[in-house]
PDB file of C-alpha atoms in Angstrom:
ATOM      1  CA  MET K 269       1.915  -6.930 -56.257  1.00 60.00           C
ATOM      2  CA  LYS K 270       3.997  -5.434 -53.474  1.00 77.00           C
ATOM      3  CA  TYR K 271       6.328  -7.607 -51.440  1.00 78.00           C
ATOM      4  CA  ILE K 272       6.030  -7.663 -47.637  1.00 78.00           C
ATOM      5  CA  HIS K 273       9.334  -8.469 -45.978  1.00 78.00           C
ATOM      6  CA  PRO K 274       9.023 -11.418 -43.534  1.00 77.00           C
ATOM      7  CA  THR K 275      10.776  -9.505 -40.753  1.00 76.00           C
ATOM      8  CA  SER K 276       8.692  -6.342 -41.052  1.00 77.00           C
ATOM      9  CA  ASP K 277       6.543  -5.245 -38.110  1.00 74.00           C
ATOM     10  CA  ILE K 278       3.329  -5.665 -40.084  1.00 76.00           C
ATOM     11  CA  PHE K 279       4.183  -9.239 -41.098  1.00 80.00           C
ATOM     12  CA  ILE K 280       5.207 -10.247 -37.557  1.00 78.00           C
ATOM     13  CA  LYS K 281       2.025  -8.732 -36.110  1.00 76.00           C
ATOM     14  CA  TYR K 282      -0.076 -10.542 -38.728  1.00 79.00           C
ATOM     15  CA  LEU K 283       1.742 -13.856 -38.239  1.00 78.00           C
ATOM     16  CA  PHE K 284       1.825 -13.938 -34.425  1.00 75.00           C
ATOM     17  CA  GLY K 285      -0.510 -11.215 -33.167  1.00 76.00           C
ATOM     18  CA  MET K 286      -3.930 -12.276 -34.422  1.00 71.00           C
ATOM     19  CA  GLU K 287      -6.341 -12.255 -31.501  1.00 68.00           C
ATOM     20  CA  GLY K 288      -8.144 -15.548 -31.029  1.00 70.00           C
ATOM     21  CA  ASP K 289      -5.590 -17.521 -33.080  1.00 72.00           C
ATOM     22  CA  ASN K 290      -2.539 -17.970 -30.867  1.00 80.00           C
ATOM     23  CA  LEU K 291      -1.452 -21.484 -31.870  1.00 85.00           C
ATOM     24  CA  LEU K 292       1.523 -20.366 -33.990  1.00 85.00           C
ATOM     25  CA  LEU K 293       2.668 -17.871 -31.335  1.00 83.00           C
ATOM     26  CA  LYS K 294       2.328 -20.509 -28.599  1.00 86.00           C
ATOM     27  CA  ASP K 295       4.348 -23.005 -30.660  1.00 89.00           C
ATOM     28  CA  PHE K 296       7.016 -20.355 -31.326  1.00 86.00           C
ATOM     29  CA  ILE K 297       7.349 -19.512 -27.617  1.00 87.00           C
ATOM     30  CA  ASN K 298       7.311 -23.189 -26.607  1.00 91.00           C
ATOM     31  CA  ALA K 299      10.121 -23.967 -29.079  1.00 94.00           C
ATOM     32  CA  ILE K 300      12.257 -21.315 -27.374  1.00 90.00           C
ATOM     33  CA  GLN K 301      11.194 -22.449 -23.887  1.00 90.00           C
ATOM     34  CA  LYS K 302      12.066 -26.076 -24.717  1.00 93.00           C
ATOM     35  CA  ASN K 303      15.430 -25.095 -26.209  1.00 96.00           C
ATOM     36  CA  CYS K 304      16.257 -23.203 -22.980  1.00 94.00           C
ATOM     37  CA  GLY K 305      15.067 -26.017 -20.693  1.00 93.00           C
ATOM     38  CA  LEU K 306      12.120 -23.956 -19.429  1.00 89.00           C
ATOM     39  CA  PRO K 307       8.568 -25.217 -18.840  1.00 88.00           C
ATOM     40  CA  LEU K 308       6.180 -25.138 -21.783  1.00 89.00           C
ATOM     41  CA  ILE K 309       3.075 -22.959 -21.713  1.00 87.00           C
ATOM     42  CA  THR K 310      -0.401 -24.354 -22.309  1.00 88.00           C
ATOM     43  CA  SER K 311      -2.313 -21.188 -23.152  1.00 84.00           C
ATOM     44  CA  LEU K 312      -1.575 -17.661 -24.218  1.00 80.00           C
ATOM     45  CA  GLU K 313      -3.388 -14.356 -24.651  1.00 77.00           C
ATOM     46  CA  VAL K 314      -2.195 -11.593 -26.985  1.00 73.00           C
ATOM     47  CA  ARG K 315      -2.244  -8.200 -25.259  1.00 70.00           C
ATOM     48  CA  ASN K 316      -2.041  -4.553 -26.279  1.00 63.00           C
ATOM     49  CA  PRO K 317       1.581  -4.003 -27.440  1.00 64.00           C
ATOM     50  CA  PHE K 318       1.689  -0.381 -26.207  1.00 64.00           C
ATOM     51  CA  ASN K 319       3.573   0.240 -22.957  1.00 60.00           C
ATOM     52  CA  LEU K 320       2.127   3.560 -21.867  1.00 59.00           C
ATOM     53  CA  LYS K 321       3.967   6.030 -19.681  1.00 57.00           C
ATOM     54  CA  THR K 322       3.352   5.595 -15.975  1.00 59.00           C
ATOM     55  CA  ILE K 323       4.979   8.898 -15.055  1.00 59.00           C
ATOM     56  CA  TYR K 324       5.544  12.130 -16.988  1.00 61.00           C
ATOM     57  CA  PHE K 325       9.229  11.641 -17.861  1.00 59.00           C
ATOM     58  CA  ASP K 326       8.896   7.923 -18.596  1.00 62.00           C
ATOM     59  CA  LYS K 327       9.206   6.653 -22.170  1.00 63.00           C
ATOM     60  CA  GLU K 328       6.347   5.112 -24.136  1.00 62.00           C
ATOM     61  CA  SER K 329       7.217   1.980 -26.120  1.00 66.00           C
ATOM     62  CA  ILE K 330       5.515  -0.288 -28.619  1.00 63.00           C
ATOM     63  CA  LEU K 331       6.416  -3.966 -28.865  1.00 65.00           C
ATOM     64  CA  ASP K 332       5.937  -6.190 -31.900  1.00 70.00           C
ATOM     65  CA  ILE K 333       3.939  -8.692 -29.816  1.00 75.00           C
ATOM     66  CA  LYS K 334       3.027  -8.783 -26.120  1.00 75.00           C
ATOM     67  CA  ALA K 335       1.431 -11.923 -24.693  1.00 78.00           C
ATOM     68  CA  VAL K 336       0.627 -13.394 -21.280  1.00 81.00           C
ATOM     69  CA  SER K 337       0.640 -17.096 -20.369  1.00 84.00           C
ATOM     70  CA  GLU K 338      -1.810 -18.921 -18.125  1.00 83.00           C
ATOM     71  CA  THR K 339       0.582 -18.435 -15.183  1.00 86.00           C
ATOM     72  CA  GLY K 340       0.854 -14.668 -15.737  1.00 86.00           C
ATOM     73  CA  GLU K 341       4.249 -14.839 -17.424  1.00 86.00           C
ATOM     74  CA  ILE K 342       4.662 -11.894 -19.828  1.00 81.00           C
ATOM     75  CA  PHE K 343       6.332 -12.413 -23.213  1.00 81.00           C
ATOM     76  CA  ASN K 344       7.620  -9.302 -25.001  1.00 79.00           C
ATOM     77  CA  ILE K 345       8.493 -10.253 -28.565  1.00 78.00           C
ATOM     78  CA  GLU K 346      10.639  -7.975 -30.723  1.00 75.00           C
ATOM     79  CA  VAL K 347      11.968  -9.162 -34.069  1.00 75.00           C
ATOM     80  CA  GLN K 348      15.237  -7.582 -35.192  1.00 72.00           C
ATOM     81  CA  THR K 349      17.122  -8.248 -38.411  1.00 69.00           C
ATOM     82  CA  SER K 350      20.574  -7.522 -36.988  1.00 67.00           C
ATOM     83  CA  GLY K 351      22.165  -6.829 -33.653  1.00 62.00           C
ATOM     84  CA  SER K 352      22.981  -3.288 -32.691  1.00 61.00           C
ATOM     85  CA  GLU K 353      23.857  -1.185 -29.691  1.00 67.00           C
ATOM     86  CA  ILE K 354      20.404   0.419 -29.878  1.00 65.00           C
ATOM     87  CA  PHE K 355      18.626  -2.940 -29.576  1.00 64.00           C
ATOM     88  CA  ARG K 356      20.672  -3.893 -26.515  1.00 67.00           C
ATOM     89  CA  ASN K 357      19.578  -0.681 -24.762  1.00 65.00           C
ATOM     90  CA  ARG K 358      15.958  -1.107 -25.923  1.00 61.00           C
ATOM     91  CA  SER K 359      15.805  -4.689 -24.642  1.00 63.00           C
ATOM     92  CA  LEU K 360      16.999  -3.556 -21.216  1.00 60.00           C
ATOM     93  CA  TYR K 361      14.261  -0.912 -21.196  1.00 56.00           C
ATOM     94  CA  TYR K 362      11.480  -3.377 -22.053  1.00 56.00           C
TER      95      TYR K 362
END
């Protein structure tokens, strides 16, 4: 049996990105919201994680998870195993 690493893209997408079953993702986001003193969300919809180009020279990106709350708040979720200069630049882009 092959081992799937718990921080791999496929595991994160399976754990949090299942359409129609957003309870774990909602709880994860609410734990972060609560820790930051932000309002909790009551519902959530998983969206297409592809950010397509809007203009020719723009860059296409793919998130681990993209979700939208009932108030229209967008949550871009990227799981990284360690900090790096590349991630800092990528997070500014997203």
